[in-house]
Every structure is written in C-alpha cells, then in structure tokens.
Amino acid sequence: MSEYNINGLAIPLFLIIMCFEYLVLRIRGRNLHRYNDSVTSLSMGLCLLISDALLKAYTFAIFIYIWQYHRLIDFSSTDIITWVVFFFGVDFCYYWFHRLAHEINLLWGAHVGHHQSEEYNLTTALRQSAFQYAFSWVFYLPLAFLGCPPHVFLIQFIILKLYQFWLHTQAINKVPFVEGILSTPSSHRVHHAKNPQYIDRNYGGTLVIWDRVFGTWQPELANQPCHYGTTQPLNTLNPIKANLQHWALLTKDSLHTQSWKNKIKLWFQPTGWRPDDCQNREENNRMLQKSGSNNREKYDPKTTKAVQYYVGASMLLTFIVSTMFIFLAPSLSATQLIIGVGLILSGLVINNDLLENKKRYALLEVVRVPLVLVFATTLWFSTMTSTIVDTITIKRSPTETLNYASSVKLWPQWHPQSNKVYTSTDGPVITGQGFEEDINTPIGMNHLVWEVVEFKAGHIWRAHAINQNNGVTIELEYQVNAAGEHTHFQRTLNYTMPNILLTAFNALYFEALTEKKSEAALTRLKQVIESTSY
C-alpha cells in the first residue's frame, strides 16, 4: 500500500475550481448553485473519498495479482500501442459498469447518489455514492487478464475520472466538432436529466462512441431543457440516507414480499422492478427509474443565515480535517481511522441536519467540535520519515573513501545540495564533533546544525542534523566495505518531516528530487575521489 493517499490533496483544488465556476455563472447572471444542495453534494463527495481511502488500495491489489500471475498477453508500458489500446479498454469497461449500474437494482443502489442532486454544477461531480468502488472495480479486471500493466491502468483511470469532472457544468454550451464523439457537458447533462426522453442515456466516460454503437446515445435538445434528479425524489439532505436510499427501499420490499424467490430476485432485476405483492404499498409507492418524471418542485428546506454561516464554517473545518485524514490514511492506525471516520461523518450528518432545521444533534456539536480540533492538531503534527539508500563502487580503499566523504568541508565539491560548510576541521569530522551547513532547497537556502554520532575509520560514519528553518530532522550514514581493489560505498539518508504540509510537499515533489540529487552526488563523489590524490 502507498504511504500516502494523494487523492486527499485534490480537495482544496476542487473547491477552488468550483468557486470559480460559481463566480463565472453569477457574473453571467445565472444562479445555478443552491447552498443546501451544494453542501450535501460535497458531503457525499467526502464520504466517497473516505471509502476510497479505506478500500481502493485493496481492490487494486487484486488487479495487480491477476496481472502478475494470470495475464494472457504481455504489453509493454513503453509502447504507444499499449496506451492506445487500454485508453479504449478502460473507457469501454467504464461504459458497461456505468450502464449496468443504471440497469440493475443492486448496482443502482451504489450509483444513485450521483444522480440525486436536483441542481447541476461542479459540486455534482463530487456527489458520488460511497459504495460505488465496492462494485465498479470488478468491471476492470478483464483488462488485467488481457495484460494491462497496473500503472498504465491507474493513469488511464485517473485521466478518465478527471476528464469527467468538467462535464458537470451548465457554464459551457455545446462544444463544436466533438459532440457525439467525446463526452461533453451537453451530452452529460442529458445523462443527469430525469426527463422521460433523456432518462438513462449517454453512459460514456471520455467517449460516447459506445453509446452510439450500443443504442444509448441521445443529444441535448433545444426544446427539451434538462431538469435534474432521480425519478424517485430523495427529499433529504442527509448524506447517509442518500447513500442508502435505494437499498433501503429494496430491503423493505424483500422483507414484505411473500415469495422467497422474489426476496433475492428483486436485487438483480432491472432498476425499479418490484414483486407484484409490493406494487401497491403506499409507504413504498415509488416510481420506476426507467420511466423518468416531469419537472417538479425541488426539495429546498429553508433556514436562517446564522445556521448557514455556522454550517459553512463547520464544513470548512471538515474539509481541512478530511484533506489531512485522507492523505495520511494509509499510514494511520486502526484506532485513528475509526476516530477520523466517526468525526467526519458525524459532522456531515449534523451540518446537513441543521440545514433541514433539525436540532436533534446540536448538543453533540459541543463535544464533537473540540474533538475535531484536537484530531486536526494531531494530524497536522504527524511525522513521516523518508529513507533514501544509494550505493556505488569506488576505486579507492575503504579508509580513503570514508575519509574523503566524511571531510565535510569538501561536501560542496560533490554534493549538488550543499552550498557551504562551517567547520574548522579539514579532515574527517569524528564522533562528538559538530559543524553547520547551508543547503540549497526548492524553497530557498536552509541552515543545518550537525553532530557526528559515530565514526569508525574504514567502516562507518553517521551524523544527525536539525534544519533550523523548518524543524526537519536528518540522519546521514556512510558505510564502506572492501570489494577486492574497490570499495562498496553506501549512503543512507533518513529525514523526518515534522508536519503534514512538509510531508505533502515531500510526497508530491521533494522526495523524488532528493533521490535524483542523491544519485548525482554519488556519481560525482566517485569521479572526484578517483581523480584526486587524497
């Protein structure tokens, strides 16, 4: 499993883009965002990201296992044909998952959340069912059998999902030349519409050629404006109820029907199918999804500005905590995961309840908010250690090699990051001695204070440092071993980031840069030692 979940860092970026869409639409005089609907959509997006953080790594491991041991064809990720073939392959598998998720009761329950919003804007893109990944991953396993390299699949899948984000907007009209070939905001608006003419059309992810081939294509019509939502209205802002709505209806029918066959059959029947003895139940008298519905009054409970301001502040805090929690999820303990999920989900339920003028959990907020702040502080100061090990063979004796490498005054000659070293010692710096160093970093010049903790001539040199600018701690070790007439030189660098901001910077950029510079440093060290009479 990866040490970090980069998906968490996308939350701030998506929020910025959604705010930009809101401003563009308002400048154009169009008010297509509703406060309570947007809060619910974002709440459901967080539910999905949490389930994704807990489950996706394991489902992807199954894909990797099949590819490693059961693939039928060997595709090279360096061949352009591999990327072309599996671009179409990923999109094809997505089409059939998406279509069957609309056509089978059980799968519709894991997808319906994405369609429940009665508005259509970029917040709708994040409004996803928390259970979708529990089913969708199965549809991509044929690609593993065919031989799609896992990292090729992962990149193609990420591209597919990112592409779909911009489709959820009314700020863009029809796109010339690509309508009917690529998915566009226009074609996807049709997919989200509940108009009878539009219902269950345009399943394509990146391409809509599959819709044309399999008979599910429908262009947006000028005389048929889209109205959004599901045939069966949600009528709640609660994200937990939204995720469970369709499955709850199926459960009621399965308990009510007298036929044991139907108790199981109804879960796998076309969307909306019901046993005959459940058709007239007034408490569960729902319309079939396939029928679509005409426009209707939106579910829009009113509340005070004070409540809206509170929910806005609370949701902002929830976004911050969720970003840190999801990013760190792979490295958190089971206890921390349970606490994090509980605090976040309870906050989402409470905030949406408040927007429905329900005060049943108001007292819980008095306890929850301080706990969230404590949890956020804990996450912020979470430390992460990176280890970089590089080895090289040098045509010098172990003693000569280690003496040169531990003569810290010479570091700027061979290490690209070292700018200047402050020490009165010309030769090796030994146990108990200290020195200081200025280093070049992507965020400017930093100052390190070093102490040598171990030195054994011809064997090992080890030192500890603290970055005075940001609190990063560093452990550096050189080990040398004789290899005939050469020396096997190993450099081990351990550095610990003291907070999540630096950890994220390290995961996104700095660690890869450090690895590259460390390799370059050893190559330069070899050249300098072998060309110097030392």
Short mmCIF file of C-alpha atoms in Angstrom, two decimals:
data_model
loop_
_atom_site.label_atom_id
_atom_site.label_comp_id
_atom_site.label_asym_id
_atom_site.label_seq_id
_atom_site.Cartn_x
_atom_site.Cartn_y
_atom_site.Cartn_z
CA MET A 1 0.00 0.00 0.00
CA SER A 2 1.20 3.52 -0.76
CA GLU A 3 2.45 5.57 2.19
CA TYR A 4 0.11 8.44 1.27
CA ASN A 5 -3.23 8.88 -0.47
CA ILE A 6 -2.70 11.76 -2.88
CA ASN A 7 -6.47 11.97 -3.54
CA GLY A 8 -6.87 13.87 -0.30
CA LEU A 9 -4.80 16.76 -1.64
CA ALA A 10 -7.27 17.21 -4.53
CA ILE A 11 -9.97 18.52 -2.16
CA PRO A 12 -8.64 22.13 -1.98
CA LEU A 13 -8.08 22.18 -5.76
CA PHE A 14 -11.63 21.04 -6.50
CA LEU A 15 -13.05 23.62 -4.08
CA ILE A 16 -11.14 26.40 -5.85
CA ILE A 17 -12.40 25.28 -9.27
CA MET A 18 -15.99 25.03 -8.00
CA CYS A 19 -15.80 28.56 -6.55
CA PHE A 20 -14.51 29.78 -9.92
CA GLU A 21 -17.49 28.19 -11.70
CA TYR A 22 -19.86 29.83 -9.21
CA LEU A 23 -18.33 33.27 -9.83
CA VAL A 24 -18.42 32.86 -13.62
CA LEU A 25 -22.09 31.89 -13.55
CA ARG A 26 -23.02 34.75 -11.21
CA ILE A 27 -21.18 37.24 -13.42
CA ARG A 28 -23.31 35.93 -16.29
CA GLY A 29 -26.41 36.46 -14.15
CA ARG A 30 -27.14 32.76 -13.66
CA ASN A 31 -27.79 31.35 -10.19
CA LEU A 32 -27.36 27.58 -10.61
CA HIS A 33 -25.99 26.76 -7.16
CA ARG A 34 -28.20 26.14 -4.15
CA TYR A 35 -26.45 26.32 -0.77
CA ASN A 36 -28.00 23.29 0.91
CA ASP A 37 -27.73 21.16 -2.24
CA SER A 38 -24.04 22.03 -2.64
CA VAL A 39 -23.32 21.16 0.99
CA THR A 40 -24.99 17.76 0.54
CA SER A 41 -23.12 17.11 -2.70
CA LEU A 42 -19.77 17.96 -1.10
CA SER A 43 -20.68 15.83 1.93
CA MET A 44 -21.29 12.84 -0.28
CA GLY A 45 -18.03 13.51 -2.10
CA LEU A 46 -16.20 13.30 1.22
CA CYS A 47 -17.99 10.03 2.01
CA LEU A 48 -16.70 8.61 -1.28
CA LEU A 49 -13.14 9.78 -0.66
CA ILE A 50 -13.17 8.19 2.78
CA SER A 51 -14.40 4.84 1.46
CA ASP A 52 -11.90 5.13 -1.39
CA ALA A 53 -9.07 5.72 1.08
CA LEU A 54 -10.06 2.63 3.06
CA LEU A 55 -10.89 0.22 0.23
CA LYS A 56 -9.36 1.14 -3.10
CA ALA A 57 -5.80 0.06 -2.36
CA TYR A 58 -7.01 -3.45 -1.57
CA THR A 59 -9.20 -3.78 -4.68
CA PHE A 60 -6.32 -2.52 -6.82
CA ALA A 61 -4.14 -5.23 -5.26
CA ILE A 62 -6.47 -7.83 -6.86
CA PHE A 63 -5.91 -6.20 -10.25
CA ILE A 64 -2.14 -6.40 -9.71
CA TYR A 65 -2.35 -10.06 -8.63
CA ILE A 66 -4.29 -11.06 -11.76
CA TRP A 67 -1.90 -9.15 -14.00
CA GLN A 68 1.15 -10.73 -12.36
CA TYR A 69 0.01 -14.35 -12.48
CA HIS A 70 -2.82 -14.70 -14.99
CA ARG A 71 -2.32 -12.21 -17.81
CA LEU A 72 -2.75 -13.62 -21.31
CA ILE A 73 -0.68 -11.06 -23.24
CA ASP A 74 2.46 -9.11 -22.34
CA PHE A 75 2.08 -5.41 -23.07
CA SER A 76 4.98 -3.02 -22.55
CA SER A 77 4.20 0.32 -20.94
CA THR A 78 6.87 1.90 -23.17
CA ASP A 79 4.91 1.08 -26.33
CA ILE A 80 2.43 3.68 -27.53
CA ILE A 81 0.09 0.91 -28.69
CA THR A 82 -0.33 -0.19 -25.05
CA TRP A 83 -1.59 3.24 -24.06
CA VAL A 84 -3.89 3.49 -27.06
CA VAL A 85 -5.37 0.00 -26.61
CA PHE A 86 -6.07 0.46 -22.92
CA PHE A 87 -7.36 4.00 -23.30
CA PHE A 88 -10.19 2.45 -25.28
CA GLY A 89 -10.23 -0.57 -22.94
CA VAL A 90 -10.69 1.46 -19.75
CA ASP A 91 -13.36 3.60 -21.40
CA PHE A 92 -15.19 0.50 -22.70
CA CYS A 93 -15.21 -1.13 -19.26
CA TYR A 94 -16.42 2.11 -17.70
CA TYR A 95 -19.31 2.28 -20.18
CA TRP A 96 -20.55 -1.16 -19.19
CA PHE A 97 -20.14 -0.58 -15.48
CA HIS A 98 -21.98 2.71 -15.82
CA ARG A 99 -24.76 1.24 -17.94
CA LEU A 100 -25.33 -1.78 -15.70
CA ALA A 101 -25.26 0.49 -12.65
CA HIS A 102 -28.35 2.11 -14.14
CA GLU A 103 -30.00 -1.13 -15.20
CA ILE A 104 -29.66 -3.46 -12.19
CA ASN A 105 -31.30 -2.72 -8.84
CA LEU A 106 -28.33 -3.71 -6.68
CA LEU A 107 -25.82 -1.65 -8.67
CA TRP A 108 -28.18 1.31 -8.95
CA GLY A 109 -28.13 1.49 -5.16
CA ALA A 110 -24.35 2.01 -5.36
CA HIS A 111 -24.63 4.71 -8.04
CA VAL A 112 -27.90 6.54 -7.44
CA GLY A 113 -26.22 9.07 -5.12
CA HIS A 114 -24.51 10.68 -8.09
CA HIS A 115 -27.89 11.46 -9.67
CA GLN A 116 -29.90 12.65 -6.68
CA SER A 117 -28.96 16.32 -6.90
CA GLU A 118 -31.70 18.50 -8.35
CA GLU A 119 -29.07 21.02 -9.42
CA TYR A 120 -26.30 20.59 -11.96
CA ASN A 121 -22.91 22.17 -11.36
CA LEU A 122 -19.38 21.10 -10.49
CA THR A 123 -20.41 20.13 -6.96
CA THR A 124 -22.50 17.40 -8.63
CA ALA A 125 -19.28 15.88 -9.99
CA LEU A 126 -18.19 15.13 -6.43
CA ARG A 127 -21.60 13.85 -5.39
CA GLN A 128 -20.84 10.13 -5.60
CA SER A 129 -22.06 7.05 -3.78
CA ALA A 130 -19.71 5.93 -1.02
CA PHE A 131 -20.22 2.31 -2.11
CA GLN A 132 -19.51 2.65 -5.82
CA TYR A 133 -15.91 1.40 -5.62
CA ALA A 134 -17.12 -1.71 -3.81
CA PHE A 135 -18.61 -2.82 -7.15
CA SER A 136 -17.02 -0.89 -10.01
CA TRP A 137 -13.52 -2.37 -9.70
CA VAL A 138 -14.78 -5.80 -10.82
CA PHE A 139 -15.61 -4.44 -14.29
CA TYR A 140 -11.96 -3.55 -14.93
CA LEU A 141 -10.50 -6.97 -14.10
CA PRO A 142 -10.73 -8.18 -17.75
CA LEU A 143 -8.04 -5.58 -18.51
CA ALA A 144 -5.72 -7.29 -16.01
CA PHE A 145 -6.32 -10.66 -17.70
CA LEU A 146 -5.59 -9.07 -21.08
CA GLY A 147 -2.27 -7.80 -19.73
CA CYS A 148 -2.79 -4.10 -18.99
CA PRO A 149 0.19 -3.02 -16.83
CA PRO A 150 -1.20 -1.81 -13.47
CA HIS A 151 0.38 1.64 -13.65
CA VAL A 152 -0.99 2.09 -17.20
CA PHE A 153 -4.48 1.21 -15.92
CA LEU A 154 -4.12 3.52 -12.92
CA ILE A 155 -3.04 6.50 -15.03
CA GLN A 156 -5.78 5.87 -17.62
CA PHE A 157 -8.38 5.54 -14.86
CA ILE A 158 -7.28 8.79 -13.22
CA ILE A 159 -7.46 10.56 -16.60
CA LEU A 160 -10.95 9.15 -17.11
CA LYS A 161 -12.18 10.42 -13.73
CA LEU A 162 -10.52 13.83 -14.05
CA TYR A 163 -11.99 14.26 -17.53
CA GLN A 164 -15.48 13.68 -16.17
CA PHE A 165 -15.18 16.48 -13.61
CA TRP A 166 -15.59 19.31 -16.14
CA LEU A 167 -18.65 17.64 -17.69
CA HIS A 168 -20.81 18.60 -14.71
CA THR A 169 -21.47 22.22 -15.57
CA GLN A 170 -24.04 24.44 -17.27
CA ALA A 171 -21.45 27.15 -17.87
CA ILE A 172 -20.42 25.50 -21.15
CA ASN A 173 -22.82 25.05 -24.05
CA LYS A 174 -22.26 22.57 -26.87
CA VAL A 175 -18.63 22.09 -27.94
CA PRO A 176 -18.13 22.32 -31.73
CA PHE A 177 -16.71 19.36 -33.67
CA VAL A 178 -16.57 16.89 -30.74
CA GLU A 179 -20.25 16.49 -29.82
CA GLY A 180 -21.24 12.89 -30.44
CA ILE A 181 -17.62 11.71 -30.25
CA LEU A 182 -16.33 12.82 -26.86
CA SER A 183 -18.36 13.26 -23.70
CA THR A 184 -19.16 16.93 -23.22
CA PRO A 185 -21.12 18.97 -20.68
CA SER A 186 -24.05 18.91 -23.10
CA SER A 187 -24.12 15.13 -23.51
CA HIS A 188 -23.62 14.59 -19.79
CA ARG A 189 -26.41 16.99 -18.87
CA VAL A 190 -28.69 14.62 -20.77
CA HIS A 191 -27.35 11.73 -18.71
CA HIS A 192 -28.25 13.50 -15.46
CA ALA A 193 -31.67 14.67 -16.60
CA LYS A 194 -34.81 12.93 -15.36
CA ASN A 195 -36.88 13.94 -18.39
CA PRO A 196 -38.53 10.75 -19.76
CA GLN A 197 -36.85 11.35 -23.13
CA TYR A 198 -33.41 11.66 -21.53
CA ILE A 199 -33.56 9.03 -18.81
CA ASP A 200 -30.68 6.52 -18.82
CA ARG A 201 -28.79 7.81 -21.84
CA ASN A 202 -25.17 8.78 -22.60
CA TYR A 203 -23.18 6.47 -20.33
CA GLY A 204 -19.81 7.22 -21.96
CA GLY A 205 -16.90 8.35 -19.79
CA THR A 206 -14.46 10.02 -22.15
CA LEU A 207 -16.02 8.79 -25.41
CA VAL A 208 -19.66 8.49 -26.44
CA ILE A 209 -18.92 6.20 -29.38
CA TRP A 210 -20.03 3.27 -27.20
CA ASP A 211 -23.43 4.93 -26.75
CA ARG A 212 -23.75 5.20 -30.50
CA VAL A 213 -22.71 1.56 -31.01
CA PHE A 214 -25.00 0.14 -28.30
CA GLY A 215 -28.02 2.39 -28.83
CA THR A 216 -27.91 4.63 -25.76
CA TRP A 217 -27.00 7.94 -27.43
CA GLN A 218 -29.25 11.00 -27.03
CA PRO A 219 -28.20 14.58 -27.89
CA GLU A 220 -29.41 17.53 -25.83
CA LEU A 221 -32.42 19.16 -27.49
CA ALA A 222 -33.03 22.92 -27.53
CA ASN A 223 -36.77 22.43 -27.00
CA GLN A 224 -36.29 19.96 -24.13
CA PRO A 225 -34.36 21.69 -21.31
CA CYS A 226 -32.93 19.24 -18.80
CA HIS A 227 -34.35 19.02 -15.30
CA TYR A 228 -32.25 17.10 -12.83
CA GLY A 229 -32.59 14.49 -10.10
CA THR A 230 -33.91 10.95 -9.90
CA THR A 231 -37.35 9.63 -10.76
CA GLN A 232 -37.86 8.77 -7.10
CA PRO A 233 -37.09 12.03 -5.20
CA LEU A 234 -34.61 11.92 -2.34
CA ASN A 235 -36.28 14.54 -0.12
CA THR A 236 -33.50 14.69 2.43
CA LEU A 237 -30.11 16.37 2.77
CA ASN A 238 -28.71 13.63 4.98
CA PRO A 239 -25.72 12.08 3.12
CA ILE A 240 -26.04 8.72 4.93
CA LYS A 241 -29.70 8.37 3.95
CA ALA A 242 -28.83 9.47 0.42
CA ASN A 243 -26.24 6.68 0.13
CA LEU A 244 -28.67 4.07 1.43
CA GLN A 245 -31.94 5.28 -0.14
CA HIS A 246 -32.39 2.71 -2.90
CA TRP A 247 -31.03 -0.20 -0.91
CA ALA A 248 -33.41 0.70 1.94
CA LEU A 249 -36.34 0.55 -0.48
CA LEU A 250 -35.16 -2.82 -1.81
CA THR A 251 -34.77 -4.12 1.74
CA LYS A 252 -38.35 -3.12 2.61
CA ASP A 253 -39.67 -4.89 -0.47
CA SER A 254 -37.60 -8.01 0.20
CA LEU A 255 -38.98 -8.18 3.74
CA HIS A 256 -42.55 -7.57 2.59
CA THR A 257 -42.82 -9.95 -0.37
CA GLN A 258 -44.05 -13.43 0.44
CA SER A 259 -42.01 -15.15 -2.27
CA TRP A 260 -38.55 -16.32 -1.17
CA LYS A 261 -37.52 -16.29 -4.81
CA ASN A 262 -38.51 -12.64 -5.14
CA LYS A 263 -36.70 -11.69 -1.94
CA ILE A 264 -33.44 -12.43 -3.76
CA LYS A 265 -34.55 -11.85 -7.34
CA LEU A 266 -35.53 -8.21 -6.88
CA TRP A 267 -31.92 -7.17 -6.14
CA PHE A 268 -30.81 -8.35 -9.59
CA GLN A 269 -33.80 -7.24 -11.63
CA PRO A 270 -33.93 -4.12 -13.84
CA THR A 271 -33.87 -0.86 -11.94
CA GLY A 272 -37.16 -0.24 -10.17
CA TRP A 273 -38.58 -3.75 -10.61
CA ARG A 274 -40.82 -4.79 -7.73
CA PRO A 275 -42.66 -8.02 -6.79
CA ASP A 276 -46.38 -7.97 -7.52
CA ASP A 277 -47.30 -8.07 -3.84
CA CYS A 278 -45.27 -4.89 -3.23
CA GLN A 279 -46.70 -2.78 -6.03
CA ASN A 280 -49.48 -1.14 -4.03
CA ARG A 281 -47.69 -0.49 -0.75
CA GLU A 282 -48.46 3.18 -0.05
CA GLU A 283 -45.47 3.64 2.26
CA ASN A 284 -43.17 2.47 -0.52
CA ASN A 285 -45.07 3.55 -3.63
CA ARG A 286 -42.16 4.62 -5.78
CA MET A 287 -42.00 5.26 -9.50
CA LEU A 288 -39.80 3.15 -11.75
CA GLN A 289 -36.48 4.81 -12.54
CA LYS A 290 -36.83 3.82 -16.21
CA SER A 291 -39.99 5.90 -16.57
CA GLY A 292 -38.34 9.19 -15.75
CA SER A 293 -40.50 12.04 -14.47
CA ASN A 294 -41.65 15.52 -15.32
CA ASN A 295 -40.22 18.57 -13.62
CA ARG A 296 -41.31 19.04 -10.02
CA GLU A 297 -40.74 21.33 -7.06
CA LYS A 298 -37.25 20.89 -5.61
CA TYR A 299 -36.61 19.78 -2.06
CA ASP A 300 -35.34 23.04 -0.57
CA PRO A 301 -35.82 23.45 3.20
CA LYS A 302 -35.19 26.99 4.41
CA THR A 303 -33.08 28.02 7.36
CA THR A 304 -31.55 31.16 8.85
CA LYS A 305 -28.40 32.96 7.72
CA ALA A 306 -26.84 32.24 11.10
CA VAL A 307 -27.24 28.50 10.57
CA GLN A 308 -25.84 28.78 7.05
CA TYR A 309 -22.79 30.67 8.32
CA TYR A 310 -22.20 28.08 11.02
CA VAL A 311 -22.54 25.21 8.56
CA GLY A 312 -20.14 26.98 6.21
CA ALA A 313 -17.50 27.34 8.93
CA SER A 314 -18.05 23.78 10.14
CA MET A 315 -17.78 22.39 6.61
CA LEU A 316 -14.57 24.33 6.02
CA LEU A 317 -13.09 22.75 9.15
CA THR A 318 -14.34 19.36 7.93
CA PHE A 319 -12.66 19.86 4.53
CA ILE A 320 -9.36 20.71 6.22
CA VAL A 321 -9.50 17.68 8.51
CA SER A 322 -10.64 15.42 5.66
CA THR A 323 -7.76 16.56 3.44
CA MET A 324 -5.24 15.64 6.12
CA PHE A 325 -7.06 12.45 7.14
CA ILE A 326 -7.44 11.04 3.63
CA PHE A 327 -3.86 11.94 2.71
CA LEU A 328 -2.47 10.17 5.79
CA ALA A 329 -4.99 7.29 5.84
CA PRO A 330 -2.58 4.57 4.58
CA SER A 331 -0.24 5.24 7.50
CA LEU A 332 -2.81 5.71 10.28
CA SER A 333 -3.62 3.11 12.92
CA ALA A 334 -6.99 1.34 13.02
CA THR A 335 -7.96 3.46 16.03
CA GLN A 336 -7.10 6.70 14.23
CA LEU A 337 -9.06 5.57 11.18
CA ILE A 338 -12.15 4.80 13.27
CA ILE A 339 -11.91 8.14 15.10
CA GLY A 340 -11.40 10.06 11.87
CA VAL A 341 -14.30 8.41 10.06
CA GLY A 342 -16.58 8.93 13.07
CA LEU A 343 -15.74 12.63 13.49
CA ILE A 344 -16.05 13.43 9.79
CA LEU A 345 -19.27 11.50 9.11
CA SER A 346 -20.97 12.79 12.25
CA GLY A 347 -20.07 16.34 11.21
CA LEU A 348 -21.56 15.84 7.76
CA VAL A 349 -24.80 14.44 9.19
CA ILE A 350 -25.10 17.24 11.76
CA ASN A 351 -24.42 20.02 9.26
CA ASN A 352 -27.00 18.73 6.78
CA ASP A 353 -29.50 18.22 9.60
CA LEU A 354 -29.06 21.86 10.59
CA LEU A 355 -29.84 22.91 7.02
CA GLU A 356 -33.11 20.98 7.39
CA ASN A 357 -33.85 22.90 10.61
CA LYS A 358 -33.30 19.81 12.74
CA LYS A 359 -31.61 20.35 16.09
CA ARG A 360 -31.51 16.75 17.31
CA TYR A 361 -27.70 16.59 17.30
CA ALA A 362 -26.99 20.16 18.39
CA LEU A 363 -25.64 19.15 21.82
CA LEU A 364 -23.32 16.63 20.19
CA GLU A 365 -21.60 19.54 18.41
CA VAL A 366 -20.41 20.86 21.75
CA VAL A 367 -18.37 17.70 22.16
CA ARG A 368 -17.57 16.98 18.51
CA VAL A 369 -16.00 20.33 17.55
CA PRO A 370 -13.30 20.29 20.29
CA LEU A 371 -12.52 16.66 19.40
CA VAL A 372 -12.18 17.61 15.73
CA LEU A 373 -9.75 20.40 16.64
CA VAL A 374 -7.66 18.02 18.75
CA PHE A 375 -7.71 15.41 15.98
CA ALA A 376 -6.74 18.03 13.39
CA THR A 377 -3.80 19.13 15.54
CA THR A 378 -2.68 15.52 15.87
CA LEU A 379 -2.83 15.04 12.11
CA TRP A 380 -1.00 18.31 11.45
CA PHE A 381 1.96 17.28 13.57
CA SER A 382 2.10 13.75 12.19
CA THR A 383 5.68 12.96 11.25
CA MET A 384 6.76 10.98 8.21
CA THR A 385 10.25 9.60 7.58
CA SER A 386 11.70 9.06 4.11
CA THR A 387 14.65 6.76 3.53
CA ILE A 388 16.93 7.01 0.51
CA VAL A 389 19.69 4.45 0.03
CA ASP A 390 22.29 4.74 -2.74
CA THR A 391 25.32 2.58 -3.41
CA ILE A 392 28.31 2.85 -5.72
CA THR A 393 31.65 1.12 -6.27
CA ILE A 394 34.73 3.35 -5.96
CA LYS A 395 38.27 2.51 -6.99
CA ARG A 396 39.84 3.51 -3.67
CA SER A 397 40.39 1.80 -0.34
CA PRO A 398 37.60 1.90 2.29
CA THR A 399 39.67 4.19 4.52
CA GLU A 400 40.43 6.66 1.74
CA THR A 401 36.83 6.66 0.56
CA LEU A 402 35.30 7.20 4.00
CA ASN A 403 37.86 9.82 4.97
CA TYR A 404 37.05 11.85 1.88
CA ALA A 405 33.27 11.52 2.26
CA SER A 406 33.39 12.47 5.97
CA SER A 407 35.60 15.50 5.32
CA VAL A 408 32.54 17.70 5.39
CA LYS A 409 34.37 20.84 4.28
CA LEU A 410 34.64 19.13 0.86
CA TRP A 411 30.90 18.38 0.53
CA PRO A 412 30.18 21.35 -1.80
CA GLN A 413 32.62 19.82 -4.28
CA TRP A 414 30.50 16.75 -4.89
CA HIS A 415 27.01 17.20 -3.42
CA PRO A 416 24.72 19.48 -5.50
CA GLN A 417 22.63 20.49 -2.49
CA SER A 418 25.50 21.56 -0.22
CA ASN A 419 26.30 25.27 -0.56
CA LYS A 420 28.72 25.97 2.30
CA VAL A 421 30.02 24.06 5.34
CA TYR A 422 31.15 25.76 8.55
CA THR A 423 33.89 23.76 10.32
CA SER A 424 37.47 24.25 11.50
CA THR A 425 38.34 20.63 10.65
CA ASP A 426 39.95 19.97 7.29
CA GLY A 427 39.83 16.15 7.54
CA PRO A 428 37.10 13.79 8.72
CA VAL A 429 34.75 15.09 11.40
CA ILE A 430 34.73 12.46 14.14
CA THR A 431 32.37 11.32 16.89
CA GLY A 432 31.19 14.13 19.17
CA GLN A 433 32.22 16.94 16.84
CA GLY A 434 29.76 19.28 15.20
CA PHE A 435 29.53 21.53 12.18
CA GLU A 436 26.98 23.62 10.31
CA GLU A 437 25.90 23.71 6.69
CA ASP A 438 23.93 25.89 4.28
CA ILE A 439 21.97 23.85 1.73
CA ASN A 440 20.02 24.74 -1.40
CA THR A 441 16.36 23.64 -1.29
CA PRO A 442 13.36 24.28 -3.58
CA ILE A 443 12.08 26.79 -1.01
CA GLY A 444 15.37 28.64 -0.57
CA MET A 445 18.56 28.42 1.47
CA ASN A 446 18.27 26.41 4.69
CA HIS A 447 20.71 26.13 7.60
CA LEU A 448 21.56 22.76 9.21
CA VAL A 449 23.28 22.09 12.53
CA TRP A 450 25.09 18.73 12.51
CA GLU A 451 26.55 16.43 15.15
CA VAL A 452 28.59 13.32 14.36
CA VAL A 453 27.33 10.41 16.45
CA GLU A 454 29.59 7.60 15.17
CA PHE A 455 32.87 7.31 13.30
CA LYS A 456 34.90 4.14 12.78
CA ALA A 457 37.74 4.65 10.35
CA GLY A 458 37.38 2.50 7.25
CA HIS A 459 33.88 1.29 8.29
CA ILE A 460 31.13 3.80 9.15
CA TRP A 461 30.35 7.48 9.63
CA ARG A 462 26.99 8.63 10.99
CA ALA A 463 25.66 12.10 11.80
CA HIS A 464 22.45 13.80 12.93
CA ALA A 465 21.16 17.23 11.88
CA ILE A 466 18.27 19.60 12.54
CA ASN A 467 17.09 22.06 9.89
CA GLN A 468 16.91 25.38 11.69
CA ASN A 469 14.39 26.79 9.21
CA ASN A 470 11.64 24.18 9.37
CA GLY A 471 12.46 21.57 12.04
CA VAL A 472 13.21 18.70 9.65
CA THR A 473 15.50 16.14 11.29
CA ILE A 474 18.13 14.27 9.27
CA GLU A 475 20.11 11.09 9.82
CA LEU A 476 23.00 10.51 7.42
CA GLU A 477 25.13 7.38 7.31
CA TYR A 478 28.11 6.34 5.18
CA GLN A 479 29.21 2.71 5.17
CA VAL A 480 32.22 1.30 3.33
CA ASN A 481 33.24 -2.30 2.67
CA ALA A 482 36.18 -3.67 0.74
CA ALA A 483 35.34 -5.27 -2.62
CA GLY A 484 38.65 -6.51 -3.97
CA GLU A 485 40.61 -3.48 -5.12
CA HIS A 486 37.47 -1.36 -4.88
CA THR A 487 35.21 -0.08 -2.14
CA HIS A 488 31.49 -0.66 -1.88
CA PHE A 489 30.16 2.72 -0.67
CA GLN A 490 26.60 3.05 0.70
CA ARG A 491 24.93 6.33 1.59
CA THR A 492 21.73 6.15 3.68
CA LEU A 493 19.69 9.29 4.20
CA ASN A 494 16.74 9.38 6.61
CA TYR A 495 14.82 12.63 7.01
CA THR A 496 11.67 13.25 9.01
CA MET A 497 9.08 15.90 8.09
CA PRO A 498 7.62 17.50 11.24
CA ASN A 499 4.16 18.39 9.89
CA ILE A 500 1.68 17.42 7.20
CA LEU A 501 2.39 20.45 4.99
CA LEU A 502 6.02 19.44 4.56
CA THR A 503 5.01 15.79 4.27
CA ALA A 504 2.70 16.62 1.36
CA PHE A 505 5.42 18.73 -0.28
CA ASN A 506 7.78 15.80 0.14
CA ALA A 507 5.32 13.30 -1.34
CA LEU A 508 4.46 15.46 -4.33
CA TYR A 509 7.91 16.75 -5.23
CA PHE A 510 10.78 16.85 -2.79
CA GLU A 511 11.40 13.12 -2.26
CA ALA A 512 11.78 12.44 -5.98
CA LEU A 513 14.10 15.45 -6.31
CA THR A 514 16.18 14.30 -3.35
CA GLU A 515 16.55 10.82 -4.80
CA LYS A 516 17.75 12.30 -8.07
CA LYS A 517 20.25 14.58 -6.35
CA SER A 518 21.48 11.77 -4.12
CA GLU A 519 22.25 9.61 -7.14
CA ALA A 520 24.02 12.52 -8.81
CA ALA A 521 26.03 13.16 -5.63
CA LEU A 522 27.40 9.61 -5.51
CA THR A 523 28.33 9.71 -9.18
CA ARG A 524 30.16 12.97 -8.58
CA LEU A 525 31.79 11.55 -5.41
CA LYS A 526 33.17 8.62 -7.38
CA GLN A 527 34.59 10.93 -10.05
CA VAL A 528 36.22 13.27 -7.53
CA ILE A 529 37.75 10.55 -5.31
CA GLU A 530 39.12 8.54 -8.22
CA SER A 531 40.67 11.62 -9.84
CA THR A 532 42.12 13.12 -6.63
CA SER A 533 45.33 12.22 -4.86
CA TYR A 534 43.83 12.04 -1.39
#
